[in-house]
Amino acid sequence: MSDIPHALAAVKQRIAESARAAGRDAAAITLVAVSKTHDADAIRPALAAGQRVFGENRVQEAKGKWPRLKEEFPEVELHLIGPLQTNKVRDAVALFDVIETVDRPKLARALADEMERSGRSIPCLLQVNTGREPQKAGLDPDSVDSMLRLARDEYRLPVIGLMCIPPADQDPAPHFRLLADMAARHGLAVISMGMSSDFPTAIGLGATHVRVGSAIFGARDYG
Ligand SMILES: *Cc1c(COP(=O)(O)O)cnc(C)c1O
């Protein structure tokens, strides 16, 4: 029934080829398998095939399936890749291992406070709205400097990288380039960019993490 192990292997193969073409080490690129909208039965074949890094975009949905899967597979690293409301910060810090979507001071503050309170410190990325799309989450590229000063230096949030989702209707390459340049300028090691349609391009431009959903799990009903 499940083509997931084959699809996963094919994506890994393409990551290896893209890395080779870019003169990069494929081991330096982490595949974040985006399992949003898919239930535990769809995720299990990926786990059985050895995949350990996953992405979810909704705290509530992730809470419904991941605590049990994480009990079975404690090495799983779960990334939050969707918007985070401050009233979900406690749940998010308890469940996720990386938060990729820090995009405003209030959220950075709430995360730092919760990590202090819970004693659970988890790495964070700043989400950058590289296309300056008004309806889209993420920091304006011009406010990344000040946000880093605030979140990392003042609130002591462990910010280790940047993440972006380019505008759907544009060539993603300039957006990937912009994100990689900003990460380099600030000495941030993690660059999360590239999805099913464009991850080879992202790897060519320096992605350390690619977030791939439909190419592994098939089409989503919503998402
Ligand atoms: C859904 C999603 C992905 C994966 O998208 P696909 O096109 O299915 O690979 C990547 N990043 C974010 C932030 C997403 O919400």
CSV table of C-alpha atoms and ligand atoms in Angstrom, one decimal:
chain,number,residue,atom,x,y,z
A,1,MET,CA,0.0,0.0,0.0
A,2,SER,CA,2.7,2.4,1.0
A,3,ASP,CA,5.0,4.1,-1.5
A,4,ILE,CA,6.4,6.2,1.2
A,5,PRO,CA,9.7,4.3,1.7
A,6,HIS,CA,10.3,4.5,-2.1
A,7,ALA,CA,9.4,8.2,-2.3
A,8,LEU,CA,11.6,8.9,0.7
A,9,ALA,CA,14.6,7.1,-0.9
A,10,ALA,CA,14.0,9.0,-4.1
A,11,VAL,CA,14.0,12.3,-2.3
A,12,LYS,CA,17.2,11.4,-0.4
A,13,GLN,CA,18.8,10.4,-3.8
A,14,ARG,CA,17.9,13.8,-5.2
A,15,ILE,CA,19.4,15.5,-2.1
A,16,ALA,CA,22.6,13.6,-2.7
A,17,GLU,CA,22.7,14.5,-6.4
A,18,SER,CA,22.0,18.2,-5.7
A,19,ALA,CA,24.7,18.2,-3.0
A,20,ARG,CA,27.2,16.6,-5.4
A,21,ALA,CA,26.3,19.1,-8.1
A,22,ALA,CA,26.9,22.0,-5.7
A,23,GLY,CA,30.2,20.5,-4.4
A,24,ARG,CA,28.6,20.0,-1.0
A,25,ASP,CA,28.6,17.1,1.5
A,26,ALA,CA,25.1,15.5,1.4
A,27,ALA,CA,25.6,14.7,5.1
A,28,ALA,CA,25.4,18.4,5.8
A,29,ILE,CA,21.9,18.6,4.6
A,30,THR,CA,19.0,17.5,6.9
A,31,LEU,CA,15.8,16.2,5.4
A,32,VAL,CA,12.8,17.4,7.4
A,33,ALA,CA,9.9,15.2,6.4
A,34,VAL,CA,6.8,17.3,6.6
A,35,SER,CA,4.0,15.0,7.8
A,36,LYS,CA,1.3,17.6,8.4
A,37,THR,CA,-2.2,16.3,7.6
A,38,HIS,CA,-0.9,12.7,7.6
A,39,ASP,CA,-1.8,10.4,10.4
A,40,ALA,CA,0.4,8.0,12.4
A,41,ASP,CA,-0.2,5.2,9.9
A,42,ALA,CA,1.4,7.3,7.1
A,43,ILE,CA,4.3,8.4,9.3
A,44,ARG,CA,5.2,4.9,10.5
A,45,PRO,CA,6.6,3.7,7.2
A,46,ALA,CA,8.9,6.7,7.1
A,47,LEU,CA,10.0,5.9,10.6
A,48,ALA,CA,10.5,2.3,9.7
A,49,ALA,CA,12.7,3.4,6.8
A,50,GLY,CA,14.9,5.3,9.2
A,51,GLN,CA,13.6,8.8,8.8
A,52,ARG,CA,14.0,10.7,12.2
A,53,VAL,CA,13.5,14.4,11.5
A,54,PHE,CA,9.9,15.5,10.9
A,55,GLY,CA,8.0,18.8,10.5
A,56,GLU,CA,4.5,19.7,11.5
A,57,ASN,CA,2.8,23.1,11.0
A,58,ARG,CA,0.1,22.9,13.7
A,59,VAL,CA,0.7,22.4,17.4
A,60,GLN,CA,-2.7,20.9,18.1
A,61,GLU,CA,-2.4,18.4,15.3
A,62,ALA,CA,1.1,17.4,16.3
A,63,LYS,CA,-0.1,16.9,19.9
A,64,GLY,CA,-2.6,14.3,18.6
A,65,LYS,CA,0.0,12.0,17.0
A,66,TRP,CA,3.5,12.7,18.0
A,67,PRO,CA,3.7,12.1,21.8
A,68,ARG,CA,3.0,8.3,21.2
A,69,LEU,CA,5.3,8.1,18.2
A,70,LYS,CA,8.1,9.9,20.1
A,71,GLU,CA,7.7,7.4,22.9
A,72,GLU,CA,8.4,4.6,20.4
A,73,PHE,CA,11.1,6.5,18.6
A,74,PRO,CA,12.8,8.8,21.2
A,75,GLU,CA,15.5,9.9,18.7
A,76,VAL,CA,12.8,11.7,16.6
A,77,GLU,CA,13.5,15.4,16.1
A,78,LEU,CA,10.3,17.3,15.6
A,79,HIS,CA,10.3,20.7,13.9
A,80,LEU,CA,7.5,23.3,14.2
A,81,ILE,CA,7.3,24.9,10.7
A,82,GLY,CA,3.9,26.7,11.1
A,83,PRO,CA,2.8,29.8,12.8
A,84,LEU,CA,2.9,29.7,16.6
A,85,GLN,CA,0.4,31.6,18.8
A,86,THR,CA,1.7,32.7,22.2
A,87,ASN,CA,-1.0,30.7,24.0
A,88,LYS,CA,0.4,27.5,22.5
A,89,VAL,CA,4.0,28.2,23.5
A,90,ARG,CA,3.9,25.9,26.5
A,91,ASP,CA,2.7,22.9,24.4
A,92,ALA,CA,5.1,23.7,21.6
A,93,VAL,CA,8.2,23.8,23.9
A,94,ALA,CA,7.1,20.6,25.5
A,95,LEU,CA,6.6,18.7,22.2
A,96,PHE,CA,8.9,20.2,19.6
A,97,ASP,CA,12.7,19.9,19.3
A,98,VAL,CA,13.2,22.9,17.0
A,99,ILE,CA,11.0,25.9,16.4
A,100,GLU,CA,11.5,27.3,12.9
A,101,THR,CA,8.9,30.1,12.9
A,102,VAL,CA,9.9,32.8,15.4
A,103,ASP,CA,8.8,36.0,13.7
A,104,ARG,CA,7.9,38.6,16.4
A,105,PRO,CA,9.3,39.9,19.6
A,106,LYS,CA,6.3,38.9,21.7
A,107,LEU,CA,6.7,35.3,20.6
A,108,ALA,CA,10.5,35.3,21.1
A,109,ARG,CA,9.9,36.6,24.6
A,110,ALA,CA,7.2,34.0,25.4
A,111,LEU,CA,9.5,31.2,24.1
A,112,ALA,CA,12.4,32.4,26.1
A,113,ASP,CA,10.3,32.7,29.3
A,114,GLU,CA,8.8,29.2,28.8
A,115,MET,CA,12.2,27.6,28.2
A,116,GLU,CA,13.5,29.2,31.4
A,117,ARG,CA,10.4,28.1,33.3
A,118,SER,CA,10.4,24.5,32.0
A,119,GLY,CA,14.2,24.1,31.9
A,120,ARG,CA,13.8,22.7,28.3
A,121,SER,CA,15.9,24.8,25.9
A,122,ILE,CA,15.2,24.1,22.2
A,123,PRO,CA,16.9,25.7,19.2
A,124,CYS,CA,14.9,28.3,17.2
A,125,LEU,CA,15.0,29.8,13.7
A,126,LEU,CA,13.8,33.2,12.7
A,127,GLN,CA,11.3,33.0,9.9
A,128,VAL,CA,12.0,35.7,7.2
A,129,ASN,CA,9.3,36.9,4.9
A,130,THR,CA,11.8,37.3,2.0
A,131,GLY,CA,9.1,38.2,-0.5
A,132,ARG,CA,7.6,40.9,1.9
A,133,GLU,CA,4.2,39.4,1.3
A,134,PRO,CA,1.7,41.2,3.5
A,135,GLN,CA,-0.4,38.2,4.2
A,136,LYS,CA,2.5,35.9,5.1
A,137,ALA,CA,4.1,35.2,8.4
A,138,GLY,CA,7.8,36.0,8.9
A,139,LEU,CA,10.0,39.0,9.7
A,140,ASP,CA,10.6,41.7,7.2
A,141,PRO,CA,14.2,41.2,5.9
A,142,ASP,CA,15.0,44.6,7.3
A,143,SER,CA,14.1,43.7,10.8
A,144,VAL,CA,16.2,40.6,11.1
A,145,ASP,CA,19.1,42.4,12.6
A,146,SER,CA,17.1,44.0,15.4
A,147,MET,CA,15.1,40.8,16.0
A,148,LEU,CA,18.3,38.9,16.4
A,149,ARG,CA,19.7,41.4,18.9
A,150,LEU,CA,16.5,41.2,20.9
A,151,ALA,CA,15.8,37.5,20.7
A,152,ARG,CA,19.3,36.1,20.9
A,153,ASP,CA,21.2,38.7,22.8
A,154,GLU,CA,18.6,40.1,25.1
A,155,TYR,CA,16.1,37.3,25.7
A,156,ARG,CA,18.8,34.7,25.4
A,157,LEU,CA,16.7,32.6,23.0
A,158,PRO,CA,18.9,29.9,21.3
A,159,VAL,CA,18.5,31.2,17.7
A,160,ILE,CA,20.6,29.1,15.4
A,161,GLY,CA,19.3,29.9,12.0
A,162,LEU,CA,16.9,31.3,9.5
A,163,MET,CA,13.9,29.9,7.6
A,164,CYS,CA,11.9,31.2,4.6
A,165,ILE,CA,9.0,30.2,2.4
A,166,PRO,CA,9.4,32.1,-0.9
A,167,PRO,CA,6.3,33.5,-2.7
A,168,ALA,CA,4.5,30.7,-4.5
A,169,ASP,CA,4.5,32.5,-7.9
A,170,GLN,CA,8.1,33.5,-8.1
A,171,ASP,CA,11.5,32.0,-8.9
A,172,PRO,CA,12.6,30.9,-5.4
A,173,ALA,CA,16.3,31.3,-6.1
A,174,PRO,CA,16.7,35.1,-5.2
A,175,HIS,CA,14.8,34.4,-2.0
A,176,PHE,CA,17.1,31.5,-1.1
A,177,ARG,CA,20.1,33.6,-1.9
A,178,LEU,CA,18.9,36.4,0.3
A,179,LEU,CA,18.3,34.1,3.2
A,180,ALA,CA,21.7,32.4,2.9
A,181,ASP,CA,23.4,35.8,2.7
A,182,MET,CA,21.6,37.0,5.9
A,183,ALA,CA,22.5,33.8,7.7
A,184,ALA,CA,26.2,34.1,6.7
A,185,ARG,CA,26.3,37.7,7.7
A,186,HIS,CA,25.0,36.9,11.2
A,187,GLY,CA,27.0,33.7,11.6
A,188,LEU,CA,23.9,31.5,11.8
A,189,ALA,CA,24.6,27.9,10.9
A,190,VAL,CA,21.1,26.7,10.0
A,191,ILE,CA,19.4,27.6,6.8
A,192,SER,CA,16.0,26.0,6.3
A,193,MET,CA,14.7,26.5,2.8
A,194,GLY,CA,13.4,24.4,0.0
A,195,MET,CA,10.2,22.3,-0.3
A,196,SER,CA,9.1,19.5,-2.7
A,197,SER,CA,9.1,21.7,-5.7
A,198,ASP,CA,12.4,23.5,-5.2
A,199,PHE,CA,14.6,21.7,-2.7
A,200,PRO,CA,17.4,21.0,-5.3
A,201,THR,CA,17.6,24.7,-6.0
A,202,ALA,CA,17.8,25.4,-2.2
A,203,ILE,CA,20.6,22.9,-1.8
A,204,GLY,CA,22.5,24.6,-4.6
A,205,LEU,CA,22.2,27.9,-2.7
A,206,GLY,CA,23.2,26.6,0.7
A,207,ALA,CA,20.2,25.1,2.5
A,208,THR,CA,21.2,23.0,5.5
A,209,HIS,CA,17.6,21.9,6.0
A,210,VAL,CA,15.0,21.1,3.4
A,211,ARG,CA,11.4,20.7,4.3
A,212,VAL,CA,9.8,18.1,2.0
A,213,GLY,CA,6.2,17.0,2.4
A,214,SER,CA,4.2,16.0,-0.7
A,215,ALA,CA,7.2,14.4,-2.5
A,216,ILE,CA,7.4,11.9,0.3
A,217,PHE,CA,3.8,11.5,1.7
A,218,GLY,CA,1.8,12.3,-1.4
A,219,ALA,CA,-0.7,15.1,-1.9
A,220,ARG,CA,-2.5,16.6,1.0
A,221,ASP,CA,-6.2,17.2,1.4
A,222,TYR,CA,-5.5,20.6,2.8
A,223,GLY,CA,-2.4,22.3,4.0
B,1,LIG,C1,3.8,22.2,4.0
B,1,LIG,C2,5.1,22.8,4.2
B,1,LIG,C3,6.2,22.3,3.6
B,1,LIG,C4,6.3,21.1,2.6
B,1,LIG,O1,5.6,21.5,1.5
B,1,LIG,P1,5.6,20.4,0.2
B,1,LIG,O2,5.4,21.3,-0.9
B,1,LIG,O3,4.5,19.4,0.5
B,1,LIG,O4,7.0,19.8,0.2
B,1,LIG,C5,7.4,23.0,3.8
B,1,LIG,N1,7.5,24.1,4.6
B,1,LIG,C6,6.4,24.6,5.2
B,1,LIG,C7,6.5,25.8,6.1
B,1,LIG,C8,5.2,24.0,5.0
B,1,LIG,O5,4.1,24.5,5.6
